[in-house]
Tab-separated table of C-alpha atoms and ligand atoms in Angstrom:
chain	number	residue	atom	x	y	z
A	110	MET	CA	-68.502	-86.799	161.776
A	111	ASP	CA	-67.355	-83.501	163.011
A	112	GLU	CA	-65.942	-82.518	159.724
A	113	LEU	CA	-69.268	-83.950	157.985
A	114	LEU	CA	-71.510	-81.513	160.322
A	115	GLU	CA	-69.184	-78.565	159.415
A	116	GLN	CA	-69.326	-79.297	155.419
A	117	ILE	CA	-73.520	-79.752	156.074
A	118	LEU	CA	-73.628	-76.451	157.931
A	119	ALA	CA	-71.631	-74.857	155.102
A	120	GLU	CA	-73.752	-76.502	152.459
A	121	CYS	CA	-77.337	-75.482	154.211
A	122	HIS	CA	-76.082	-72.019	155.368
A	123	PRO	CA	-77.516	-70.172	152.004
A	124	TYR	CA	-80.798	-71.556	153.013
A	125	THR	CA	-81.433	-69.405	155.954
A	126	ALA	CA	-81.745	-66.191	153.479
A	127	GLN	CA	-85.131	-68.152	151.814
A	128	GLY	CA	-86.902	-68.211	155.382
A	129	ASN	CA	-88.597	-65.856	157.302
A	130	LEU	CA	-89.070	-65.194	161.114
A	131	ALA	CA	-91.812	-65.869	163.036
A	132	ASN	CA	-93.344	-62.318	163.217
A	133	TYR	CA	-96.700	-63.165	164.280
A	134	ILE	CA	-95.236	-63.259	167.755
A	135	PRO	CA	-93.417	-60.068	167.577
A	136	GLU	CA	-90.604	-61.360	170.156
A	137	LEU	CA	-89.448	-63.923	167.753
A	138	ALA	CA	-88.940	-61.585	164.962
A	139	LYS	CA	-85.897	-60.309	166.946
A	140	ALA	CA	-83.772	-63.603	166.304
A	141	ASN	CA	-80.860	-63.732	164.068
A	142	LYS	CA	-81.808	-65.032	160.650
A	143	ASN	CA	-78.435	-66.057	159.819
A	144	ASP	CA	-77.893	-68.660	162.715
A	145	LEU	CA	-77.585	-72.361	161.953
A	146	GLY	CA	-76.536	-75.012	164.624
A	147	ILE	CA	-76.594	-78.435	165.351
A	148	TYR	CA	-75.925	-81.054	167.906
A	149	ILE	CA	-75.967	-84.562	168.057
A	150	ILE	CA	-75.427	-87.320	170.665
A	151	SER	CA	-75.220	-90.667	169.263
A	152	SER	CA	-76.157	-93.800	171.241
A	153	ASP	CA	-72.708	-94.651	172.164
A	154	ASP	CA	-73.124	-91.443	174.264
A	155	ARG	CA	-70.535	-89.295	171.579
A	156	ILE	CA	-71.512	-85.920	171.046
A	157	HIS	CA	-70.731	-84.091	167.754
A	158	ARG	CA	-71.902	-80.129	167.463
A	159	ALA	CA	-71.104	-77.224	164.946
A	160	GLY	CA	-72.218	-73.747	164.476
A	161	ASP	CA	-74.528	-71.896	166.696
A	162	TYR	CA	-75.362	-74.998	168.704
A	163	GLY	CA	-75.163	-73.046	171.976
A	164	LYS	CA	-77.433	-70.355	170.902
A	165	LYS	CA	-80.784	-70.006	173.254
A	166	PHE	CA	-84.116	-70.088	171.618
A	167	THR	CA	-87.561	-70.760	172.607
A	168	ILE	CA	-89.304	-74.397	172.618
A	169	GLN	CA	-92.068	-73.289	171.008
A	170	SER	CA	-93.972	-76.373	169.401
A	171	ILE	CA	-91.278	-78.544	170.290
A	172	VAL	CA	-92.677	-78.962	174.206
A	173	LYS	CA	-95.592	-80.885	172.330
A	174	PRO	CA	-94.144	-83.918	172.619
A	175	ILE	CA	-93.180	-83.263	176.222
A	176	LEU	CA	-96.690	-82.230	177.057
A	177	LEU	CA	-97.709	-85.228	175.773
A	178	LEU	CA	-95.481	-87.567	177.293
A	179	LEU	CA	-96.301	-85.775	180.884
A	180	ALA	CA	-99.728	-86.295	180.183
A	181	LEU	CA	-99.068	-89.891	179.598
A	182	MET	CA	-97.146	-90.349	182.584
A	183	ASP	CA	-99.899	-88.838	184.599
A	184	ASN	CA	-102.933	-90.842	183.148
A	185	GLY	CA	-101.429	-93.745	180.946
A	186	ILE	CA	-102.236	-94.169	177.046
A	187	ASP	CA	-106.129	-95.112	177.450
A	188	VAL	CA	-107.178	-92.000	179.304
A	189	VAL	CA	-105.076	-89.553	176.940
A	190	ARG	CA	-106.759	-91.210	173.753
A	191	GLU	CA	-110.110	-90.543	175.328
A	192	HIS	CA	-109.384	-86.902	174.900
A	193	VAL	CA	-107.106	-86.780	171.506
A	194	GLY	CA	-106.380	-88.900	168.511
A	195	VAL	CA	-103.410	-89.787	166.749
A	196	GLU	CA	-104.430	-89.235	162.957
A	197	ALA	CA	-102.436	-86.644	160.762
A	198	THR	CA	-104.218	-83.684	160.509
A	199	GLY	CA	-102.660	-82.564	157.030
A	200	LYS	CA	-103.442	-78.977	158.356
A	201	PRO	CA	-101.235	-75.989	159.734
A	202	PHE	CA	-100.576	-75.865	163.332
A	203	ASP	CA	-103.066	-73.577	164.403
A	204	ALA	CA	-105.931	-74.895	161.919
A	205	ILE	CA	-109.470	-74.732	163.592
A	206	ASN	CA	-109.974	-78.342	162.597
A	207	VAL	CA	-113.576	-78.999	162.691
A	208	ASN	CA	-115.544	-81.159	160.792
A	209	GLU	CA	-119.300	-81.424	160.243
A	210	GLN	CA	-120.231	-78.917	162.801
A	211	ALA	CA	-118.627	-81.227	165.661
A	212	LEU	CA	-115.598	-81.317	167.540
A	213	LEU	CA	-114.704	-84.897	168.581
A	214	SER	CA	-111.351	-86.086	170.344
A	215	ASP	CA	-110.307	-87.974	167.356
A	216	HIS	CA	-109.945	-84.852	165.404
A	217	ILE	CA	-107.385	-83.454	167.535
A	218	ASN	CA	-103.770	-84.297	167.381
A	219	PRO	CA	-101.540	-83.473	170.084
A	220	MET	CA	-98.738	-82.433	167.893
A	221	VAL	CA	-100.835	-79.599	166.697
A	222	ASN	CA	-102.170	-76.356	168.883
A	223	MET	CA	-105.687	-77.430	169.989
A	224	GLY	CA	-104.008	-80.815	170.930
A	225	ALA	CA	-101.207	-79.130	172.908
A	226	ILE	CA	-103.523	-76.776	174.589
A	227	LEU	CA	-105.677	-79.688	175.776
A	228	MET	CA	-102.666	-81.780	177.028
A	229	CYS	CA	-102.277	-78.821	179.507
A	230	THR	CA	-105.631	-79.951	181.142
A	231	LEU	CA	-104.447	-83.366	181.441
A	232	ILE	CA	-101.249	-82.556	183.361
A	233	LYS	CA	-101.812	-83.246	187.259
A	234	GLY	CA	-101.560	-80.230	189.429
A	235	ASP	CA	-103.937	-78.186	191.466
A	236	THR	CA	-103.255	-75.035	189.797
A	237	TYR	CA	-101.816	-74.344	186.096
A	238	GLN	CA	-99.019	-72.628	187.708
A	239	GLU	CA	-97.937	-76.307	189.421
A	240	LYS	CA	-99.001	-78.158	185.999
A	241	PHE	CA	-96.735	-75.709	184.600
A	242	GLU	CA	-93.859	-76.192	187.137
A	243	ARG	CA	-94.011	-79.826	186.649
A	244	LEU	CA	-93.663	-79.472	183.086
A	245	LEU	CA	-90.511	-77.251	183.396
A	246	ASP	CA	-89.246	-79.876	185.700
A	247	LEU	CA	-89.785	-82.610	183.521
A	248	THR	CA	-88.098	-80.904	180.668
A	249	ARG	CA	-85.278	-80.045	182.757
A	250	LYS	CA	-84.959	-83.793	183.920
A	251	LEU	CA	-84.883	-85.065	180.248
A	252	ALA	CA	-82.554	-82.477	178.799
A	253	ASP	CA	-80.228	-82.836	181.835
A	254	ASN	CA	-80.124	-79.498	182.484
A	255	ASN	CA	-81.565	-77.608	185.735
A	256	GLU	CA	-80.677	-73.862	184.389
A	257	ILE	CA	-83.566	-74.161	181.685
A	258	CYS	CA	-86.224	-71.483	182.611
A	259	LEU	CA	-88.810	-69.343	180.896
A	260	ASN	CA	-87.924	-66.743	178.744
A	261	GLU	CA	-90.460	-64.109	180.101
A	262	ASP	CA	-90.387	-61.549	177.271
A	263	VAL	CA	-91.382	-64.503	174.653
A	264	TYR	CA	-94.340	-65.609	177.129
A	265	LEU	CA	-95.521	-62.007	177.557
A	266	SER	CA	-95.265	-61.514	173.688
A	267	GLU	CA	-97.453	-64.515	173.061
A	268	LYS	CA	-99.775	-63.954	175.514
A	269	ARG	CA	-100.532	-60.428	174.413
A	270	THR	CA	-100.910	-61.485	170.899
A	271	GLY	CA	-102.269	-65.006	170.986
A	272	SER	CA	-105.926	-64.487	169.570
A	273	LYS	CA	-105.767	-67.343	167.354
A	274	ASN	CA	-104.896	-69.576	170.163
A	275	ARG	CA	-107.151	-68.127	172.227
A	276	ALA	CA	-109.983	-68.996	169.704
A	277	LEU	CA	-108.965	-72.629	169.434
A	278	ALA	CA	-109.153	-72.830	173.231
A	279	TYR	CA	-112.783	-71.323	173.281
A	280	MET	CA	-113.634	-73.750	170.675
A	281	LEU	CA	-112.640	-76.625	172.824
A	282	LYS	CA	-114.339	-75.134	175.870
A	283	THR	CA	-117.571	-74.560	173.635
A	284	TYR	CA	-117.693	-78.282	172.467
A	285	GLY	CA	-117.235	-79.376	176.372
A	286	MET	CA	-113.651	-80.398	176.037
A	287	ILE	CA	-111.952	-77.952	178.532
A	288	GLN	CA	-113.813	-77.856	181.817
A	289	ASP	CA	-111.400	-75.253	183.443
A	290	ASP	CA	-111.026	-71.551	182.947
A	291	VAL	CA	-109.685	-71.004	179.246
A	292	GLU	CA	-107.546	-68.115	180.177
A	293	ASP	CA	-105.780	-70.496	182.882
A	294	VAL	CA	-105.133	-73.008	180.620
A	295	LEU	CA	-103.958	-70.895	177.775
A	296	ASP	CA	-101.574	-69.266	180.426
A	297	CYS	CA	-99.943	-72.501	180.791
A	298	TYR	CA	-99.753	-73.048	176.949
A	299	PHE	CA	-98.004	-69.905	176.514
A	300	ARG	CA	-95.434	-70.470	179.147
A	301	ALA	CA	-94.916	-74.150	177.780
A	302	CYS	CA	-94.096	-72.696	174.430
A	303	SER	CA	-91.644	-70.131	175.864
A	304	ILE	CA	-89.445	-72.530	177.548
A	305	GLN	CA	-86.071	-71.424	176.558
A	306	ILE	CA	-83.509	-74.381	175.359
A	307	THR	CA	-80.458	-74.910	173.246
A	308	CYS	CA	-79.960	-77.279	170.669
A	309	GLY	CA	-77.954	-79.468	173.021
A	310	ASP	CA	-81.309	-79.941	175.594
A	311	LEU	CA	-83.016	-80.942	172.387
A	312	ALA	CA	-80.537	-83.653	171.075
A	313	ARG	CA	-80.547	-85.146	174.946
A	314	ILE	CA	-84.411	-85.064	174.884
A	315	GLY	CA	-84.378	-86.323	171.226
A	316	TYR	CA	-81.827	-89.374	172.525
A	317	ILE	CA	-84.202	-90.353	175.290
A	318	LEU	CA	-87.059	-90.757	172.710
A	319	ALA	CA	-84.668	-92.576	170.463
A	320	ASN	CA	-83.544	-95.003	173.259
A	321	HIS	CA	-86.915	-96.087	174.633
A	322	GLY	CA	-87.120	-93.708	177.305
A	323	ARG	CA	-83.550	-94.159	178.708
A	324	MET	CA	-81.346	-91.370	179.712
A	325	PRO	CA	-77.953	-90.977	177.969
A	326	TYR	CA	-74.677	-91.997	180.184
A	327	THR	CA	-76.561	-93.408	183.333
A	328	GLY	CA	-79.086	-95.426	181.362
A	329	GLU	CA	-81.804	-94.249	184.150
A	330	ARG	CA	-85.281	-94.966	182.566
A	331	VAL	CA	-87.426	-91.784	182.793
A	332	PHE	CA	-90.472	-93.100	181.065
A	333	PRO	CA	-91.801	-96.435	179.866
A	334	ALA	CA	-90.631	-97.635	176.384
A	335	GLU	CA	-94.219	-97.698	175.135
A	336	TYR	CA	-94.576	-94.113	175.653
A	337	ALA	CA	-91.508	-93.617	173.465
A	338	SER	CA	-93.053	-95.760	170.591
A	339	PHE	CA	-96.487	-93.698	170.885
A	340	VAL	CA	-94.997	-90.132	170.660
A	341	ASN	CA	-92.374	-91.388	168.069
A	342	ALA	CA	-95.209	-92.540	165.996
A	343	ILE	CA	-97.257	-89.325	166.123
A	344	LEU	CA	-94.373	-87.400	165.658
A	345	SER	CA	-93.516	-89.379	162.483
A	346	THR	CA	-97.159	-88.564	160.945
A	347	CYS	CA	-97.423	-85.066	162.325
A	348	GLY	CA	-94.334	-83.787	164.045
A	349	MET	CA	-93.818	-81.573	161.128
A	350	TYR	CA	-97.274	-80.489	160.667
A	351	ASP	CA	-98.527	-80.178	156.952
A	352	GLY	CA	-94.818	-80.831	156.031
A	353	SER	CA	-94.699	-84.111	157.746
A	354	GLY	CA	-95.020	-86.251	154.135
A	355	GLU	CA	-92.505	-84.504	152.490
A	356	PHE	CA	-90.060	-84.591	155.371
A	357	ALA	CA	-90.882	-88.424	155.880
A	358	VAL	CA	-89.713	-88.912	152.191
A	359	LYS	CA	-86.656	-86.877	152.409
A	360	VAL	CA	-85.426	-87.411	155.976
A	361	GLY	CA	-87.523	-90.339	157.061
A	362	VAL	CA	-87.227	-90.007	161.294
A	363	PRO	CA	-89.634	-88.918	163.813
A	364	ALA	CA	-89.097	-84.986	164.305
A	365	LYS	CA	-90.606	-82.008	165.849
A	366	SER	CA	-90.273	-78.493	164.776
A	367	GLY	CA	-91.061	-75.141	166.439
A	368	VAL	CA	-91.450	-71.330	165.340
A	369	GLY	CA	-88.628	-70.652	167.461
A	370	GLY	CA	-86.379	-72.349	164.672
A	371	GLY	CA	-85.870	-75.641	166.594
A	372	ILE	CA	-85.999	-79.200	165.254
A	373	MET	CA	-85.603	-82.010	167.655
A	374	ALA	CA	-85.081	-85.261	165.486
A	375	VAL	CA	-85.309	-88.803	167.126
A	376	VAL	CA	-83.245	-91.513	165.186
A	377	PRO	CA	-84.515	-94.631	166.694
A	378	THR	CA	-81.682	-96.348	168.576
A	379	ARG	CA	-79.194	-94.323	166.967
A	380	MET	CA	-79.126	-90.995	167.825
A	381	GLY	CA	-80.795	-87.457	169.122
A	382	ILE	CA	-80.570	-84.519	167.091
A	383	GLY	CA	-81.046	-80.597	168.114
A	384	ILE	CA	-81.010	-77.867	165.414
A	385	PHE	CA	-81.634	-74.416	165.427
A	386	SER	CA	-82.039	-72.003	162.618
A	387	PRO	CA	-85.008	-69.305	162.766
A	388	ALA	CA	-85.899	-68.867	159.114
A	389	LEU	CA	-88.890	-70.588	158.545
A	390	ASP	CA	-91.074	-71.782	155.332
A	391	ALA	CA	-94.510	-71.031	154.946
A	392	LYS	CA	-95.493	-74.130	157.304
A	393	GLY	CA	-93.454	-72.674	160.321
A	394	ASN	CA	-90.548	-75.189	159.776
A	395	SER	CA	-86.759	-74.316	159.752
A	396	VAL	CA	-85.475	-74.359	156.209
A	397	ALA	CA	-82.185	-74.511	156.708
A	398	GLY	CA	-82.647	-77.198	159.508
A	399	ILE	CA	-84.948	-79.399	157.246
A	400	LYS	CA	-81.991	-78.971	154.457
A	401	ALA	CA	-79.571	-79.967	157.084
A	402	LEU	CA	-81.531	-83.133	158.165
A	403	GLU	CA	-82.143	-84.139	154.678
A	404	LEU	CA	-77.954	-83.907	154.147
A	405	LEU	CA	-77.354	-85.789	157.298
A	406	SER	CA	-80.017	-88.564	156.505
A	407	GLU	CA	-78.614	-89.009	153.126
A	408	LYS	CA	-74.898	-89.462	154.409
A	409	LEU	CA	-75.828	-91.474	157.427
A	410	PHE	CA	-78.729	-93.628	156.126
A	411	LEU	CA	-80.917	-92.429	158.766
A	412	SER	CA	-84.258	-92.910	157.231
A	413	ILE	CA	-86.434	-95.690	158.853
A	414	PHE	CA	-88.553	-96.126	155.911
B	33	LIG	N1	-96.501	-70.939	170.577
B	33	LIG	C1	-96.679	-71.025	169.049
B	33	LIG	C2	-98.047	-70.724	168.619
B	33	LIG	O1	-98.916	-71.321	169.470
B	33	LIG	C3	-96.109	-72.369	168.562
B	33	LIG	C4	-96.305	-72.825	167.140
B	33	LIG	C5	-95.190	-73.365	166.773
B	33	LIG	O2	-94.271	-73.595	167.271
B	33	LIG	N2	-95.247	-73.979	165.459
B	33	LIG	O3	-98.667	-70.435	167.683
């Protein structure tokens, strides 16, 4: 297996040259385009890793499933469903997805920015600082890593330049879907995206989603199995944004990408996978990361379809 990973990374490395860094968040443009790392935990608790798996990067959109999980843990599926839908958007992550002049909760998917901004309001906590602290605590728990913290420079960079996200949040406010102060909600969202992690952290979180809410090694249940099914289903249809259909055909597992270059893949009952390679395609997904998952899926028959 370790040899297979080395082979796959060698084959995928040239693809890093085909992508671009996410320069719309200036701090992300400082990443090294050549980086490529992978970390796998299989359900027999074995670890396999190769390349730049130890590098730190920001979680970006991969925080969306964690935001959704916390919203589910705090409110249950029925309440969450009153606020967001589950239909794939088929649109870019920052699209202003409004139909017929009305913004309805059914149009909002928690795997794109508008839905994730809305999830921040559903997390319990007296202040948005407290809501964020609870999200950070859950991320540390799922990744079994208490050292996970905020990347302050990325957070400030996002906050300074996030006008599209402000537009999305004010749209939610206009349509009565956010009651609180929009800047407080956005601050929580920008912090959430700027949580700093590694491939190993993503692999551990993916493992729990793959194993019905149970932690590696201890088997401790962190959330009910039905939340894992709910999140994995949405990841399958919208986790890679408007690249989700192509990804389902070529790789065939629930996964979530982020513009920091990370991908978390969930292979139900079999493994959690964390990948890092910051050169992105036009949809904001890691080019070499997707290629590596394609090869891995082909070799190990990972597709669930
Ligand atoms: N923080 C990023 C944004 O809001 C997250 C988007 C992403 O990772 N696709 O634009």
